Every structure is written in structure tokens, then in C-alpha cells.
Amino acid sequence: MTLHVDIPEETLARILAKAFRNRSFLIGLVITALVAAVAVLSYLWTPYDVTKLVISDKTQSPSLAHWFGTDHFGRDILSMIMVGARNSIAVALVAVGIGMGVGVPFGAFAAARGGLIDEVLMRMNDLVFAFPALLSAIMITAIFGPGAINAIIAIGIFNIPVFARVARAGALAIWPREFILAARAAGKGSTLITIEHILPNIATLLLVQGTIQFALGILAEAGLSYVGLGAQPPMPSWGRMLFDAQTRMVVAPWMAIFPGMAIVATVLGLNLLGDGIADILDPKSRRQR
Amino acid sequence: MTAYLLKRLIIALATLVLASMVVFAVLEIIPGDPARLMLGLNASADQVEVLRNQMGLNAPLALRYLHWAGGLLSLDFGRSYTYSVPVIDLVRERVVVSLPLALIALALSTIIAIPVGLYSASRRGQAGDTIAMGATQFGVAVPNFWFALMLIYLFAVWLRLVPAGGFPGWSAGVWPALKSLLLPSVALALPQAAILARVARSALIEVLNEDYIRTARAKGLPYRAVLWRHALRNAMIPVLTILGLQFAFLLAGTIIIENVFYLPGLGRLVFQAITQRDLIVVESVVMLLVAAVIAVNLIVDLSYAVVDPRLRSRQ
């Protein structure tokens, strides 16, 4: 199978060289890698056990023993943030997977066929778009009750039209190109052309959108678990920690400050990473964003 | 022009009908019998059956959908299971909190974002632009409910300038009511403003590279006039698109923010309804918000035609 990717002049070495000069890529990469490393580390080791309640240590301010303080059950905030990272990453990642897995084939198919099929698919897209993730989550929770799975489904559904749009727009820009015409002349059908030529050429766009949706997914998951529609206790989640902190702002502001900073850092890292990738692989796309 | 408007209108209506079917279908597949729920576990099967007939639950599916959808059109959403009052009364009470909150936030976000976008675009690559864009990068990453908590800590707990939450009602006077909406709307607006400013900046930069901008400058128009009259107007399409999308996010955002500030809006209503399994209320509020999102997107589509004369002359 021969793949035609539209950036053939750029060798891997040149792309890497550009990557190491790109500030937002580097900062984003470091932050994202750090968050991922913390999540992985939490499986092996956390400073304290997050399932053990030590009431005598409750709402302690940050100290050497507890860097980020403790919550109202005496649990170590730092340890909870570490374990919470798993939940945030898992929910957002699977939601991006759902959005890409369903949305990209839809969008690419719509672009390949055009006409009525395109119109119908894009209108279905409009329909899903009318339900913000929070509203879907509310409905799903109303049926099945709250839980992390619902958060994944709700955010995933919301991601589908986003990826469908990006894939369709990207594919529509590739279809009129000469090498597609050549592939057609060689007798390839539209499905084969989509797989062999369209998808590799819109991979950059999808990767960039993927990091953006990943970041939005982290924010959405935090919002859902904050209002009790996401991960349920005792599983620590960043949103839930903020909910617990809300009524204790006066006595223990650190309970709110640190989980929030974890969210901001993660989302910031992913956004910078996405900007950086867009900039390195396709300098033109940055202008359009 | 007329064809364009008509097409958008038909699409919006079709989306609305489909959305109502989705919401209705969700109500249908929810386990549990509303009649049984209202009467409690001790009710006899006969009593439940009588109430089911009364509530029209035994009618065929299509008929029930038409009845429900027809009710929506005349603003009859049915009765709340727990409050035993028409849902529309509950909604009417709450919407006077949520809607002003979303609108104030939208206005705030626009007022902040457009000047920042203009400033950054006209100083592209300079220190001011870098600082402004760095700030928006942070703004995009901040969850609005966490930002709200920090605002409460700073302005309500520490400085004691505004109430930390609650809503006195519009009957208590416009100023006290507005005052309690101040922090929530700032918390909602700033993260949105960061996104909008970034979009406005890149749209403006795109436009500023166009030939007609150079022409306008060449014929001696001052830079400021070019920026506001020519550039901003032409950059409006992407800005309007994002504004429409943001309204959807703001409406969803009010649901969460209301819970931070204990505001008696639609968001509080819907969460109370979820815990009490008052599904008709959940469904009605979701349907209302979806309708609002569709309506706003239609308005955005229509406003393209106002902003962009090229769309008006086109078929």
C-alpha cells in the first residue's frame, strides 16, 4: 500500500528540529508528560493512602508532611490529586476516542459522497451539536444514575460532531487535488482513496483537534464531577474535590486552590501542545485558528 | 437571500423537531412508572392503572409524543411530580435568574474580548500581544466554577465586597439583584472572553493582510478607522460563529455556576429534579435549553446576512 502524505519534503529530522525550537510545543510537552507521569506514578506510589481517613489530621494547612494540606477527612490533597489525574485522563482520552472513532468516518464519508448523504449527515451533526455535553450528561444521568461512564459517554457524544466537521472540512480540501485524480484514474474507489490518501493527509488536523478536545474533555469532566454527575466517591476526582472544598473555603482554601491548579496546568499543557503541533506541522493552520 | 434564510429556518425547525423526539425517547426508556412514582409503593395496581389512564400513559407512543410536543408549543410542559405545580410555573420563576446571568456574561465577554483582540491583532508579535495572548492561554484553561470559587474567596470572604451567594430576587430591587449576579457573571464571562479574544485576534490578522485594507490605508484613512470600520466588520463572521457557540456553553455554564453561588435558577432546578427523579422537570428544562441553543444558532446564521452583504446578493 502506498501512502501519499502531503508533507513529503519535510524529513523527520527537520520536523524534530522545528519542534525543539517551538516554545509552546516544548512547554506543552513537558507539562503534559509530567501530568501523565504523575498519573502513572499514582498506581505505584502516593505519599499517603487516599482511601484511609485520618480524622485527627483533618483540614490541615499545607506543611512539610502534607505539601498541599489535607481535606475534611484528613486525606492528603497531593495524593488525591495524583490519583484524580488518572480519572481525568481516562475520561477525556476515551471521550476523544469515541469522538474520533465515530466522527471521523462520518465526516470522511460525507465528504467522499457529497450530495444528499452529506446533507443528511451534517444535519445529524447539527442535532448532536444542539446538546451541550452537560445537557447530555444530565439526561444520561437521569436514566442510568451518576458515574464516570456517563461522563465519558456524554463528553464522547459531544465530541462526535466536532471531529466529523473537522474531518469533512479537511477531506473536502484534499479531494480536488491532482494526486486524488491520479488515484481515481488508477481505478481506486472512494473508500480506498479515503483510507489511503485522505486520512493520512488530514491526520495533522485530527491530531491538533484531538489535543483541543482532550483539554476540553478534562474541563468538562471536572465540571460534571463537580456537580455530582461524574466519578463517584471514594474515587478521587478533581471536580469532586472542588465540590468538597466549596463549603470549606473559609477554613481550608487549599482544598480548592490545588485541585483547581492541577486542572489549569493540565489543560494549559494540552492546549500549548496542540498549538505547537499545529505550528510545526502546518504553519498555515495557525493563522486560521 | 430569501432562499438562504428559508433554508436556515427549515434546518432549525427540523433540528428542533428531531431534538424533541430524542428528548421524548429518553423520557420513554427511563425505567420506572411515573404514575407508580407519584402514588408511592403502597398504591394498588388499580389505583396506578387509573392514574396511568388519567395521565394518558396508556395511549399509543406516537399519540403521546404529539400530545407532549403540542403541549410544548403552548408552553404546557406538564406537571412536576414532586411540586405538583405546572412545570412552566417553576421554569418562569427560575428563568429570570438564569437568562439575565447568561446575557450579562455574554455581554461582558464580548466587551472584554473584542478590544483585546483588536489590540493584539494590531500589535501582532509585539510584547503587548504576547502578554495578552499568554493571559488568554490561561483564561482558556481555567474552569469557570473553580474561577468562581477563587472569586468568592477573594471578593466575598476576604474583602467582603459582595455576597458569597444567594439571590434576593428582583423584587428586592434591581441593584441588590444585579449585585448578586455580578461575581457569577464575571466567573462565566472571563474564560469565554479568553476564547473569543483569540478568535477575534486571528480573524483580524487574517483580514488585515487583505488588499482592501492596504487600499484603505493608501487612500489616507487613519489606522484606527481602518481597524474598526473595515477590519472588524470583515472579521465578524468567525467572531459571530463563536459567539453563537458560546451562548450554548454559557447556558450550560450557568447550570454549574448557579450551583456554586446557590442561585435559584434553571440549573438548581434541574439538579434538584435529578435527585428527586422528577423527570418531567429534567426533560422540560433540557428541551428548553436545547431550543435556546438552536434558536441562537439560527440568529447567528441570519446575522451573517446582515454583516456580510455578499451573502445577501448571493442566491
Coordinates of C-alpha atoms in Angstrom, one line a residue:
Chain A
M1 CA 0.0 0.0 0.0
T2 CA 1.5 3.3 -1.0
L3 CA 0.6 6.3 1.1
H4 CA 0.7 9.8 -0.2
V5 CA 1.2 12.3 2.6
D6 CA 1.3 15.9 1.6
I7 CA 4.4 16.9 3.5
P8 CA 7.0 14.8 1.8
E9 CA 9.7 17.4 1.5
E10 CA 9.9 17.7 5.3
T11 CA 12.1 14.9 6.7
L12 CA 11.5 13.7 10.2
A13 CA 14.8 15.3 11.3
R14 CA 13.6 18.7 10.1
I15 CA 10.3 18.3 11.9
L16 CA 12.1 17.4 15.1
A17 CA 14.5 20.3 14.7
K18 CA 11.5 22.6 14.3
A19 CA 9.8 21.0 17.3
F20 CA 12.8 21.7 19.6
R21 CA 12.7 25.4 18.6
N22 CA 8.9 25.7 19.2
R23 CA 8.3 27.2 22.6
S24 CA 4.7 26.3 23.1
F25 CA 5.3 22.7 21.9
L26 CA 8.1 22.2 24.4
I27 CA 6.3 23.8 27.4
G28 CA 3.1 21.9 26.5
L29 CA 5.0 18.6 26.1
V30 CA 6.8 18.9 29.4
I31 CA 3.6 19.8 31.3
T32 CA 1.6 17.0 29.6
A33 CA 4.3 14.4 30.1
L34 CA 4.5 15.5 33.8
V35 CA 0.8 15.0 34.3
A36 CA 0.8 11.7 32.6
A37 CA 3.8 10.6 34.7
V38 CA 2.1 11.6 37.9
A39 CA -1.0 9.6 36.9
V40 CA 1.1 6.5 36.2
L41 CA 3.2 7.0 39.4
S42 CA -0.1 7.1 41.4
Y43 CA -0.6 3.4 40.6
L44 CA 2.8 2.6 42.2
W45 CA 3.1 5.1 44.9
T46 CA 1.4 8.0 46.5
P47 CA 2.6 9.9 49.6
Y48 CA -0.4 8.7 51.6
D49 CA -3.2 6.2 51.1
V50 CA -6.2 8.1 49.6
T51 CA -8.7 5.6 50.9
K52 CA -7.7 5.9 54.5
L53 CA -9.5 8.5 56.5
V54 CA -7.4 10.1 59.3
I55 CA -9.9 12.3 61.1
S56 CA -7.3 13.6 63.5
D57 CA -5.4 15.1 60.6
K58 CA -8.5 16.8 59.0
T59 CA -8.2 20.2 57.2
Q60 CA -4.5 20.7 58.0
S61 CA -2.9 23.6 56.1
P62 CA 0.0 22.8 53.7
S63 CA 3.1 21.7 55.6
L64 CA 6.2 19.5 55.0
A65 CA 4.2 16.4 55.9
H66 CA 1.3 17.4 53.6
W67 CA 2.5 19.7 50.8
F68 CA -0.9 20.6 49.7
G69 CA -2.7 20.2 53.1
T70 CA -5.4 17.7 53.9
D71 CA -9.1 17.6 53.3
H72 CA -12.1 17.3 55.8
F73 CA -11.4 13.6 56.2
G74 CA -7.7 14.0 56.8
R75 CA -6.8 12.7 53.4
D76 CA -3.6 14.1 51.7
I77 CA -4.6 16.5 48.9
L78 CA -1.5 15.9 46.9
S79 CA -2.1 12.1 46.9
M80 CA -5.7 12.7 45.9
I81 CA -4.7 15.0 43.0
M82 CA -2.3 12.3 41.8
V83 CA -5.0 9.6 41.8
G84 CA -7.5 12.1 40.4
A85 CA -5.3 12.6 37.4
R86 CA -6.0 9.0 36.3
N87 CA -9.7 9.6 36.3
S88 CA -9.4 12.9 34.3
I89 CA -7.1 11.5 31.7
A90 CA -9.0 8.3 31.3
V91 CA -12.4 10.0 30.8
A92 CA -11.1 12.7 28.4
L93 CA -9.0 10.2 26.4
V94 CA -11.8 7.7 25.9
A95 CA -14.2 10.5 25.1
V96 CA -11.7 11.7 22.4
G97 CA -11.5 8.1 21.2
I98 CA -15.3 7.9 20.8
G99 CA -15.5 11.3 19.1
M100 CA -12.7 10.3 16.6
G101 CA -13.9 6.7 16.1
V102 CA -17.4 7.8 15.2
G103 CA -16.9 11.3 13.9
V104 CA -14.0 10.9 11.5
P105 CA -15.6 8.1 9.5
F106 CA -18.8 10.1 9.3
G107 CA -17.1 13.2 8.2
A108 CA -14.8 11.5 5.7
F109 CA -17.8 9.5 4.3
A110 CA -19.9 12.7 4.0
A111 CA -17.0 14.4 2.1
A112 CA -16.5 11.4 -0.2
R113 CA -20.1 11.0 -1.2
G114 CA -21.4 14.6 -1.1
G115 CA -24.9 15.4 -2.2
L116 CA -27.8 14.1 -0.1
I117 CA -25.8 11.8 2.1
D118 CA -23.5 14.7 3.0
E119 CA -26.5 16.9 3.8
V120 CA -28.2 14.3 5.9
L121 CA -25.0 13.5 7.9
M122 CA -24.3 17.2 8.5
R123 CA -27.9 17.8 9.7
M124 CA -27.5 14.9 12.1
N125 CA -24.4 16.7 13.3
D126 CA -26.4 19.9 13.9
L127 CA -28.7 17.8 16.0
V128 CA -26.0 16.5 18.3
F129 CA -24.5 19.9 18.4
A130 CA -27.7 21.3 19.9
F131 CA -27.0 19.2 23.1
P132 CA -24.1 20.7 25.1
A133 CA -22.2 17.9 26.9
L134 CA -23.7 19.0 30.2
L135 CA -27.2 18.5 28.9
S136 CA -26.5 15.1 27.5
A137 CA -24.8 14.2 30.8
I138 CA -27.9 15.4 32.7
M139 CA -30.2 13.2 30.5
I140 CA -27.9 10.2 30.7
T141 CA -27.7 10.6 34.5
A142 CA -31.5 10.9 34.7
I143 CA -31.7 7.4 33.0
F144 CA -28.7 5.5 34.4
G145 CA -27.8 7.4 37.5
P146 CA -24.4 9.2 38.0
G147 CA -21.0 7.7 37.3
A148 CA -17.7 8.1 35.4
I149 CA -19.0 6.0 32.5
N150 CA -21.8 8.6 31.9
A151 CA -19.3 11.4 31.9
I152 CA -17.3 9.5 29.2
I153 CA -20.4 8.9 27.1
A154 CA -21.7 12.4 27.4
I155 CA -18.4 14.1 26.5
G156 CA -17.8 11.4 23.8
I157 CA -21.2 12.2 22.1
F158 CA -20.4 15.9 22.2
N159 CA -17.0 15.2 20.5
I160 CA -18.5 13.3 17.6
P161 CA -19.8 16.3 15.6
V162 CA -16.6 18.2 16.3
F163 CA -14.5 15.5 14.7
A164 CA -17.0 15.0 11.9
R165 CA -16.8 18.6 11.0
V166 CA -13.0 18.8 11.1
A167 CA -12.7 15.5 9.1
R168 CA -15.2 16.7 6.5
A169 CA -13.7 20.1 6.0
G170 CA -10.2 18.6 5.8
A171 CA -11.3 15.9 3.3
L172 CA -13.1 18.4 1.1
A173 CA -9.9 20.4 0.8
I174 CA -8.0 17.3 -0.3
W175 CA -10.5 15.8 -2.8
P176 CA -9.9 18.3 -5.7
R177 CA -6.1 17.7 -5.6
E178 CA -4.2 16.2 -8.5
F179 CA -3.0 13.1 -6.7
I180 CA -6.6 12.2 -5.9
L181 CA -7.4 12.5 -9.6
A182 CA -4.5 10.2 -10.3
A183 CA -5.7 7.7 -7.8
R184 CA -9.1 7.8 -9.4
A185 CA -7.6 7.3 -12.8
A186 CA -5.8 4.2 -11.4
G187 CA -9.3 2.8 -10.7
K188 CA -9.5 3.2 -6.9
G189 CA -12.9 3.6 -5.3
S190 CA -13.8 6.4 -3.0
T191 CA -13.5 4.3 0.2
L192 CA -10.0 3.2 -0.8
I193 CA -8.9 6.7 -1.7
T194 CA -10.3 7.9 1.7
I195 CA -8.3 5.3 3.6
E196 CA -5.1 5.6 1.6
H197 CA -4.9 9.3 0.7
I198 CA -7.4 11.4 2.5
L199 CA -6.9 10.2 6.1
P200 CA -3.1 10.4 6.1
N201 CA -3.4 14.0 4.9
I202 CA -5.9 15.1 7.5
A203 CA -4.1 13.3 10.3
T204 CA -2.4 16.5 11.4
L205 CA -5.7 18.4 11.6
L206 CA -7.2 15.5 13.6
L207 CA -4.2 15.3 16.0
V208 CA -4.5 19.1 16.7
Q209 CA -8.2 18.8 17.2
G210 CA -7.6 15.8 19.4
T211 CA -5.4 17.7 21.8
I212 CA -8.0 20.5 21.9
Q213 CA -10.9 18.1 22.6
F214 CA -8.7 16.3 25.2
A215 CA -8.2 19.6 27.0
L216 CA -12.0 20.4 26.8
G217 CA -12.7 16.9 28.0
I218 CA -10.6 17.5 31.1
L219 CA -12.6 20.7 31.8
A220 CA -15.9 19.0 31.1
E221 CA -15.2 16.0 33.3
A222 CA -14.2 18.3 36.1
G223 CA -17.5 20.3 35.7
L224 CA -19.5 17.1 35.6
S225 CA -17.9 15.6 38.7
Y226 CA -18.2 18.9 40.4
V227 CA -22.0 18.8 40.1
G228 CA -22.0 15.2 41.0
L229 CA -22.7 13.7 37.6
G230 CA -19.2 12.3 37.1
A231 CA -16.9 9.9 39.1
Q232 CA -18.5 9.0 42.4
P233 CA -16.7 8.9 45.8
P234 CA -14.5 7.3 47.1
M235 CA -12.7 7.5 43.7
P236 CA -11.0 10.9 44.0
S237 CA -11.6 13.3 41.1
W238 CA -10.6 16.9 40.6
G239 CA -14.1 18.1 40.2
R240 CA -15.4 16.3 43.2
M241 CA -12.5 17.7 45.3
L242 CA -13.6 21.2 44.3
F243 CA -17.2 20.4 45.3
D244 CA -16.0 19.2 48.8
A245 CA -13.9 22.4 49.1
Q246 CA -16.7 24.8 48.3
T247 CA -18.4 24.8 51.7
R248 CA -15.0 24.9 53.4
M249 CA -13.5 27.9 51.6
V250 CA -13.1 29.9 54.8
V251 CA -11.4 27.2 56.9
A252 CA -9.5 25.3 54.2
P253 CA -9.0 27.3 51.0
W254 CA -6.1 24.9 50.0
M255 CA -8.7 22.3 49.4
A256 CA -9.9 24.4 46.4
I257 CA -6.7 26.0 45.3
F258 CA -4.6 23.0 44.5
P259 CA -7.0 20.7 42.6
G260 CA -8.0 23.8 40.5
M261 CA -4.4 24.5 39.7
A262 CA -4.0 20.8 38.6
I263 CA -6.8 21.3 36.2
V264 CA -5.5 24.6 34.9
A265 CA -2.0 23.2 34.4
T266 CA -3.2 20.1 32.6
V267 CA -5.5 22.0 30.2
L268 CA -2.9 24.6 29.6
G269 CA -0.3 22.0 28.8
L270 CA -2.5 20.2 26.3
N271 CA -3.6 23.5 24.6
L272 CA 0.1 24.6 24.3
L273 CA 1.0 21.2 22.9
G274 CA -1.9 21.4 20.4
D275 CA -0.8 24.9 19.3
G276 CA 2.8 23.7 19.0
I277 CA 1.9 20.7 16.9
A278 CA -0.3 22.8 14.6
D279 CA 2.6 25.3 14.2
I280 CA 5.3 22.7 13.5
L281 CA 3.4 20.5 11.0
D282 CA 1.4 23.2 9.2
P283 CA 2.3 26.8 9.9
K284 CA -0.7 28.0 7.8
S285 CA -3.2 26.3 10.1
R286 CA -2.1 28.5 12.9
R287 CA -3.3 31.6 11.2
Q288 CA -6.7 30.1 10.6
R289 CA -7.4 29.2 14.1
Chain B
M1 CA -31.0 35.8 0.1
T2 CA -34.6 34.6 0.8
A3 CA -33.6 31.1 -0.2
Y4 CA -30.7 31.2 2.3
L5 CA -32.9 32.4 5.1
L6 CA -35.6 29.9 4.3
K7 CA -33.1 27.0 4.2
R8 CA -31.6 28.0 7.6
L9 CA -35.1 28.3 9.1
I10 CA -36.2 24.9 7.8
I11 CA -33.0 23.3 9.1
A12 CA -33.5 24.9 12.5
L13 CA -37.1 23.7 12.7
A14 CA -36.2 20.2 11.6
T15 CA -33.4 20.1 14.2
L16 CA -35.8 21.2 16.9
V17 CA -38.3 18.5 16.0
L18 CA -35.6 15.8 15.9
A19 CA -34.3 17.1 19.2
S20 CA -37.7 16.9 20.8
M21 CA -38.0 13.3 19.6
V22 CA -34.7 12.5 21.2
V23 CA -35.7 14.0 24.5
F24 CA -39.1 12.3 24.4
A25 CA -37.4 9.0 23.6
V26 CA -35.2 9.4 26.6
L27 CA -38.2 10.0 28.8
E28 CA -39.7 6.8 27.4
I29 CA -36.8 4.5 28.0
I30 CA -36.3 5.6 31.6
P31 CA -37.1 2.7 33.9
G32 CA -39.9 3.3 36.4
D33 CA -43.5 4.2 36.1
P34 CA -44.3 7.9 36.7
A35 CA -47.8 7.0 38.0
R36 CA -46.3 4.5 40.4
L37 CA -43.7 7.1 41.4
M38 CA -46.4 9.7 42.2
L39 CA -48.6 7.3 44.2
G40 CA -45.8 5.6 46.1
L41 CA -45.2 1.9 46.8
N42 CA -48.3 1.3 48.8
A43 CA -50.7 2.1 45.9
S44 CA -52.8 -0.7 44.5
A45 CA -52.4 -1.8 40.9
D46 CA -55.9 -0.5 40.2
Q47 CA -55.0 3.0 41.5
V48 CA -51.9 3.1 39.4
E49 CA -53.9 2.0 36.4
V50 CA -56.5 4.8 36.9
L51 CA -53.7 7.4 37.2
R52 CA -52.0 6.0 34.1
N53 CA -55.1 6.5 32.2
Q54 CA -55.6 9.9 33.6
M55 CA -52.0 10.9 32.7
G56 CA -52.5 9.5 29.2
L57 CA -49.7 7.0 29.7
N58 CA -51.7 4.1 28.1
A59 CA -52.1 5.9 24.7
P60 CA -50.0 4.8 21.7
L61 CA -46.4 6.2 21.6
A62 CA -46.9 8.4 18.5
L63 CA -50.1 10.0 20.1
R64 CA -48.3 10.6 23.3
Y65 CA -45.4 12.3 21.5
L66 CA -47.8 14.5 19.6
H67 CA -49.6 15.4 22.8
W68 CA -46.4 16.2 24.6
A69 CA -44.9 18.2 21.7
G70 CA -48.2 20.0 21.2
G71 CA -48.1 20.9 24.9
L72 CA -44.6 22.3 24.5
L73 CA -45.8 24.6 21.7
S74 CA -48.4 26.1 24.0
L75 CA -45.9 26.2 26.9
D76 CA -47.6 23.4 28.7
F77 CA -44.8 21.2 29.9
G78 CA -46.9 19.0 32.2
R79 CA -46.9 18.9 36.0
S80 CA -43.9 18.4 38.2
Y81 CA -44.2 15.1 40.1
T82 CA -42.7 16.4 43.3
Y83 CA -44.0 20.0 43.4
S84 CA -47.4 19.2 41.9
V85 CA -47.4 22.5 40.1
P86 CA -47.2 23.1 36.3
V87 CA -43.6 22.9 35.2
I88 CA -43.9 26.2 33.3
D89 CA -44.5 28.0 36.6
L90 CA -41.3 26.6 38.0
V91 CA -39.4 27.5 34.8
R92 CA -40.9 31.0 34.8
E93 CA -39.7 31.6 38.4
R94 CA -36.1 30.4 37.6
V95 CA -35.6 31.7 34.1
V96 CA -35.5 35.3 35.4
V97 CA -32.3 34.3 37.2
S98 CA -30.6 32.2 34.5
L99 CA -31.3 34.2 31.4
P100 CA -30.1 37.6 32.8
L101 CA -27.0 35.8 34.1
A102 CA -26.2 34.3 30.7
L103 CA -26.9 37.6 28.9
I104 CA -24.8 39.7 31.3
A105 CA -21.9 37.1 30.9
L106 CA -22.2 37.2 27.1
A107 CA -22.2 41.0 27.1
L108 CA -19.2 41.1 29.5
S109 CA -17.3 38.5 27.5
T110 CA -17.8 40.5 24.2
I111 CA -16.9 43.8 25.8
I112 CA -13.7 42.4 27.1
A113 CA -12.7 40.2 24.2
I114 CA -13.2 42.4 21.1
P115 CA -10.9 45.2 22.4
V116 CA -8.3 42.7 23.4
G117 CA -8.5 41.0 20.0
L118 CA -8.2 44.4 18.3
Y119 CA -5.2 45.4 20.5
S120 CA -3.4 42.1 19.9
A121 CA -4.0 41.9 16.2
S122 CA -2.8 45.5 15.6
R123 CA 0.4 44.8 17.7
R124 CA 1.0 41.3 16.3
G125 CA 4.2 39.8 17.6
Q126 CA 5.0 42.7 19.9
A127 CA 5.3 42.5 23.7
G128 CA 1.7 43.6 24.3
D129 CA 0.4 40.9 22.0
T130 CA 2.5 38.2 23.6
I131 CA 1.3 39.2 27.1
A132 CA -2.3 39.4 26.1
M133 CA -2.2 36.1 24.3
G134 CA -0.4 34.4 27.3
A135 CA -3.2 35.7 29.5
T136 CA -5.9 34.3 27.2
Q137 CA -4.0 30.9 27.1
F138 CA -4.5 30.8 30.9
G139 CA -8.1 32.0 30.6
V140 CA -9.0 29.2 28.3
A141 CA -7.6 26.7 30.7
V142 CA -9.4 27.9 33.8
P143 CA -12.6 26.0 34.7
N144 CA -15.3 28.6 35.3
F145 CA -16.5 27.0 38.6
W146 CA -13.1 27.0 40.1
F147 CA -12.6 30.6 39.0
A148 CA -15.9 31.3 40.7
L149 CA -14.6 29.7 43.9
M150 CA -11.5 31.9 43.8
L151 CA -13.6 35.0 43.2
I152 CA -15.8 34.1 46.2
Y153 CA -12.7 33.7 48.3
L154 CA -11.2 37.0 47.2
F155 CA -14.2 39.3 47.0
A156 CA -16.8 37.8 49.4
V157 CA -14.7 36.0 52.1
W158 CA -11.7 38.2 52.2
L159 CA -12.7 41.7 51.0
R160 CA -16.4 41.3 51.9
L161 CA -17.5 43.5 48.9
V162 CA -20.3 41.2 47.5
P163 CA -22.4 38.4 48.8
A164 CA -20.9 35.0 48.5
G165 CA -24.1 33.5 47.1
G166 CA -27.8 33.5 47.1
F167 CA -30.2 35.7 45.3
P168 CA -32.5 38.3 46.9
G169 CA -35.0 38.2 44.0
W170 CA -35.7 41.1 41.6
S171 CA -38.5 42.3 44.0
A172 CA -35.7 43.3 46.4
G173 CA -34.6 45.9 43.8
V174 CA -32.6 45.9 40.7
W175 CA -29.3 46.8 42.3
P176 CA -29.2 44.1 45.0
A177 CA -30.2 41.5 42.5
L178 CA -27.6 42.7 40.0
K179 CA -25.0 42.7 42.7
S180 CA -25.6 39.1 43.5
L181 CA -25.3 38.2 39.8
L182 CA -22.0 40.2 39.5
L183 CA -19.5 37.6 40.6
P184 CA -21.3 34.7 38.8
S185 CA -21.3 36.6 35.5
V186 CA -17.7 37.5 35.8
A187 CA -16.8 33.9 36.5
L188 CA -18.7 32.8 33.5
A189 CA -17.5 35.6 31.2
L190 CA -13.8 35.6 31.7
P191 CA -12.9 32.1 30.4
Q192 CA -15.3 32.7 27.4
A193 CA -13.7 36.1 26.8
A194 CA -10.3 34.4 26.5
I195 CA -11.5 32.1 23.8
L196 CA -13.3 34.9 22.0
A197 CA -10.3 37.2 22.1
R198 CA -8.2 34.6 20.5
V199 CA -10.7 34.0 17.7
A200 CA -11.1 37.8 17.2
R201 CA -7.4 38.2 17.0
S202 CA -6.7 35.5 14.4
A203 CA -9.7 36.6 12.3
L204 CA -8.5 40.2 12.4
I205 CA -5.0 39.2 11.5
E206 CA -6.4 37.3 8.5
V207 CA -8.4 40.4 7.4
L208 CA -5.5 42.9 8.0
N209 CA -3.5 41.0 5.4
E210 CA -6.1 41.7 2.7
D211 CA -5.6 44.0 -0.2
Y212 CA -8.5 46.3 0.6
I213 CA -7.0 47.1 3.9
R214 CA -3.9 48.3 2.2
T215 CA -6.1 50.3 -0.2
A216 CA -8.0 51.9 2.6
R217 CA -4.7 52.8 4.3
A218 CA -3.3 54.1 0.9
K219 CA -6.2 56.4 0.4
G220 CA -5.3 58.1 3.7
L221 CA -7.7 56.6 6.2
P222 CA -6.3 56.7 9.7
Y223 CA -5.3 53.3 11.1
R224 CA -7.9 53.4 13.8
A225 CA -10.7 53.9 11.3
V226 CA -9.4 51.1 9.1
L227 CA -9.3 48.8 12.1
W228 CA -12.8 49.5 13.4
R229 CA -14.7 50.1 10.1
H230 CA -13.0 47.8 7.7
A231 CA -11.2 45.1 9.6
L232 CA -13.5 44.5 12.4
R233 CA -16.6 44.2 10.2
N234 CA -14.9 41.7 7.9
A235 CA -13.7 39.7 10.9
M236 CA -17.2 39.4 12.3
I237 CA -18.2 36.1 10.7
P238 CA -15.9 33.8 12.7
V239 CA -16.5 36.0 15.8
L240 CA -20.3 35.7 15.5
T241 CA -19.9 31.9 14.9
I242 CA -18.0 31.6 18.2
L243 CA -20.5 33.9 20.0
G244 CA -23.3 31.6 19.0
L245 CA -21.4 28.5 20.2
Q246 CA -20.5 30.4 23.4
F247 CA -24.1 31.1 24.2
A248 CA -24.7 27.3 24.3
F249 CA -21.7 27.0 26.6
L250 CA -22.9 29.9 28.8
L251 CA -26.3 28.4 29.2
A252 CA -24.7 25.1 30.2
G253 CA -22.2 27.1 32.3
T254 CA -25.0 28.8 34.2
I255 CA -26.2 25.4 35.3
I256 CA -22.9 24.8 37.0
I257 CA -22.2 28.3 38.2
E258 CA -25.7 28.6 39.8
N259 CA -24.7 25.6 42.0
V260 CA -21.5 27.5 43.1
F261 CA -23.4 30.6 44.1
Y262 CA -26.7 29.0 45.3
L263 CA -28.6 31.0 42.7
P264 CA -32.2 29.7 42.3
G265 CA -32.0 29.4 38.5
L266 CA -32.8 26.6 36.0
G267 CA -29.5 24.9 36.9
R268 CA -30.5 24.4 40.6
L269 CA -34.0 23.4 39.5
V270 CA -32.6 20.7 37.2
F271 CA -30.3 19.2 39.8
Q272 CA -32.9 19.1 42.5
A273 CA -35.2 17.4 39.9
I274 CA -32.5 14.8 39.2
T275 CA -32.1 13.9 42.8
Q276 CA -35.8 13.8 43.3
R277 CA -36.2 11.9 40.0
D278 CA -38.7 14.5 38.8
L279 CA -38.1 13.5 35.2
I280 CA -40.7 15.7 33.6
V281 CA -38.9 18.8 35.0
V282 CA -35.4 17.5 33.9
E283 CA -36.8 16.9 30.4
S284 CA -38.6 20.2 30.1
V285 CA -35.5 22.2 31.2
V286 CA -33.3 20.2 28.8
M287 CA -35.7 20.8 26.0
L288 CA -35.9 24.5 26.7
L289 CA -32.1 24.8 26.7
V290 CA -31.8 22.8 23.5
A291 CA -34.4 25.0 21.9
A292 CA -32.5 28.1 23.1
V293 CA -29.2 26.8 21.6
I294 CA -30.9 26.1 18.2
A295 CA -32.6 29.5 18.2
V296 CA -29.3 31.3 18.9
N297 CA -27.6 29.4 16.2
L298 CA -30.4 30.4 13.8
I299 CA -30.0 34.0 14.8
V300 CA -26.2 33.8 14.2
D301 CA -26.9 32.3 10.7
L302 CA -29.3 35.1 10.0
S303 CA -26.9 37.8 11.2
Y304 CA -24.3 36.6 8.8
A305 CA -26.5 38.0 6.1
V306 CA -26.7 41.4 7.9
V307 CA -22.9 41.6 8.5
D308 CA -21.9 40.2 5.1
P309 CA -23.6 41.9 2.1
R310 CA -22.0 39.3 -0.2
L311 CA -24.3 36.7 1.4
R312 CA -27.3 39.0 0.7
S313 CA -26.8 39.3 -3.0
R314 CA -25.9 35.6 -3.4
Q315 CA -28.7 33.1 -4.2

